[in-house]
Amino acid sequence: MTSRLPGFYRLPLQERLDLLSGAADLTASEREHLESGTPLQPSQADNMIENAIGIFALPYAVAVNFQVNGRDYLIPMVTEEPSVVAAASNAARVTRECGGIEAEADPSLMIGQIHVTAVTDPETARERIRGAASQLVAMARSQQPRMVARGCGAREIDAEVLPDRSLLVHLVVDVGDAMGANTINTLVEAIAPEIVAVAGGVANVRIVSNLADRRMARARTAIGEASLKAPDRTGADIAQRIAQASQLATVSPHRAATHNKGVMNGIDAMAIATGQDWRAIEAGAHAFASRTGSYQPLATWRHENAVLRGLIEIPLAVGTVGDRIRLNPRAGLSLRLLGVSSARELAMVMAAVGLAQNFAALRALVGEGIQRGHMALHRRSEERARLTSAVPGRRGPDP
Ligand code: MEV
């Protein structure tokens, strides 16, 4: 399968579907599902949340050209923002010319927190928890036999004394291909009485931490100056300016927030398309970006030896199994389109998309500016909307 589909964006929607069906080997029912325009039935929505009154729709697209760890991926994206998909595809084409994007992801380790208050002697309580660690981990593992049989389950437990003399216990669990919040919440609630039996006090908050910093994904790329050249600028100049823009994000939190917003344009679009909890991803990303006490860029760029080197590091708590995916047919279809076989692989590709999206934004910012391309796409959407509403039942011209 190749993700290099030149001219994909210029095709009418139907032909795009034809090409995609072939490239991604879609089944007849998957194709039908895409064409039906009804991603979710109201009855399915009713099973997912309370007080459902219908379906809210957003555009669904694929970004092309991505090559990660030598493999081609079509990237499903859900976004309302024009130019995100085009920018990602464009950036992916540039990285592809230079050998693609290399990515890696940690095992799926999630942290559950148990906050124990009213502890008489917190230091002694902490040592007792440490002394009983293997028994507590074994107890947590016994709650999840199927997970343990798959080689996952609870791994570690530790405790710290907080400045207010309460005790904070962290349980670390390998959640495999799940996002893991439900697993963790079940586990911390189950073992809290045992923690209290060991440490004393009162178990208060028992919940997953969305700062999933034991579940990091990293992606890097190296872009030669020749691939950055523009009609009016040398590649070296553009590389230099991108590195300066990256540096600016390290010293200005106001810029870092916008820089990271650009990263999340890609990651969120992919997260929504694949049925992830994107609020959890956002919360984790920004908490990680603030880990040093000053808000930092998630992706950074250096210009050295005629090469622009990009690196992204981001916690990504994503899953390829679970209710959120099972109950939403389009999320399953997105995962099929992507062809990932594990949550870790999904995290790697997602990190690569975040890096590419950031590169696209910076290249536009330091060059012609963001508005020219952006506004051209806005104008196109407006023109299409005008034509579509002028003649009922008729679609506007396709790109
Ligand atoms: C717009 O959605 C995202 C950008 O502002 C990101 C950036 O400035 O790096 C273009």
CSV table of N, CA and C in Angstrom, one decimal, residues 11 20 67 91 111 124 129 194 196 201 237 253 260 273 297 305 325-326 333 341 350 356 359 362 374 377 379 391-392:
chain,number,residue,atom,x,y,z
A,11,LEU,N,-9.2,15.5,-7.0
A,11,LEU,CA,-10.3,14.6,-7.5
A,11,LEU,C,-11.6,15.0,-6.9
A,20,LEU,N,-9.3,5.6,-2.8
A,20,LEU,CA,-9.0,5.2,-1.5
A,20,LEU,C,-9.4,3.7,-1.3
A,67,GLN,N,5.0,8.6,5.6
A,67,GLN,CA,5.8,7.4,5.7
A,67,GLN,C,6.5,7.5,7.1
A,91,ALA,N,3.4,18.5,4.2
A,91,ALA,CA,4.6,18.3,5.0
A,91,ALA,C,5.1,16.8,5.0
A,111,ILE,N,-0.7,5.6,34.8
A,111,ILE,CA,-0.6,5.8,36.2
A,111,ILE,C,-2.0,6.0,36.8
A,124,THR,N,6.3,6.9,57.8
A,124,THR,CA,6.2,5.4,58.1
A,124,THR,C,5.2,4.8,57.2
A,129,ILE,N,3.9,1.1,52.6
A,129,ILE,CA,3.4,0.8,51.2
A,129,ILE,C,4.6,0.2,50.4
A,194,GLU,N,-7.1,-1.8,50.5
A,194,GLU,CA,-5.9,-2.5,50.9
A,194,GLU,C,-4.8,-1.5,51.2
A,196,VAL,N,-5.3,1.5,52.4
A,196,VAL,CA,-5.7,2.1,53.7
A,196,VAL,C,-5.4,1.1,54.8
A,201,GLY,N,-5.2,6.1,57.5
A,201,GLY,CA,-5.8,7.2,56.8
A,201,GLY,C,-7.1,6.9,56.0
A,237,ASP,N,18.0,29.4,4.3
A,237,ASP,CA,17.4,30.5,4.9
A,237,ASP,C,16.1,30.0,5.6
A,253,PRO,N,6.0,31.6,26.3
A,253,PRO,CA,4.8,30.7,26.4
A,253,PRO,C,3.7,31.1,25.5
A,260,ASN,N,2.1,24.8,19.9
A,260,ASN,CA,1.5,23.5,20.3
A,260,ASN,C,0.1,23.3,19.8
A,273,ALA,N,-10.8,11.1,14.8
A,273,ALA,CA,-11.2,10.1,13.7
A,273,ALA,C,-11.0,8.6,14.2
A,297,PRO,N,7.5,24.1,24.0
A,297,PRO,CA,7.0,23.5,22.7
A,297,PRO,C,7.1,22.0,22.8
A,305,ASN,N,24.4,21.5,10.1
A,305,ASN,CA,25.0,20.7,8.9
A,305,ASN,C,24.1,20.6,7.7
A,325,ILE,N,-14.3,2.8,20.7
A,325,ILE,CA,-14.1,2.4,19.3
A,325,ILE,C,-15.1,1.4,18.9
A,326,ARG,N,-15.5,0.5,19.8
A,326,ARG,CA,-16.4,-0.6,19.4
A,326,ARG,C,-17.8,0.0,19.1
A,333,LEU,N,-13.4,2.0,11.4
A,333,LEU,CA,-13.0,2.2,9.9
A,333,LEU,C,-11.7,3.0,9.9
A,341,SER,N,-1.5,-2.1,14.1
A,341,SER,CA,-1.9,-3.3,14.8
A,341,SER,C,-1.8,-3.2,16.3
A,350,MET,N,0.7,8.9,15.3
A,350,MET,CA,0.1,10.2,15.8
A,350,MET,C,1.2,11.2,16.1
A,356,ALA,N,4.7,16.6,11.7
A,356,ALA,CA,4.5,17.1,10.3
A,356,ALA,C,3.6,18.3,10.3
A,359,PHE,N,5.6,21.2,11.4
A,359,PHE,CA,6.6,21.7,10.3
A,359,PHE,C,5.8,22.5,9.3
A,362,LEU,N,5.1,26.0,10.7
A,362,LEU,CA,6.3,26.8,10.8
A,362,LEU,C,6.8,27.3,9.4
A,374,HIS,N,-4.2,29.7,3.9
A,374,HIS,CA,-5.4,29.5,4.7
A,374,HIS,C,-6.6,30.2,4.1
A,377,LEU,N,-8.0,28.6,1.0
A,377,LEU,CA,-8.9,27.4,1.3
A,377,LEU,C,-10.2,27.9,1.9
A,379,ARG,N,-11.7,30.7,1.2
A,379,ARG,CA,-12.5,31.2,0.1
A,379,ARG,C,-13.1,30.1,-0.7
A,391,VAL,N,-28.1,26.2,-5.6
A,391,VAL,CA,-28.8,25.2,-6.4
A,391,VAL,C,-29.1,24.0,-5.5
A,392,PRO,N,-30.3,23.9,-4.9
A,392,PRO,CA,-30.5,22.8,-4.0
A,392,PRO,C,-30.2,21.4,-4.6
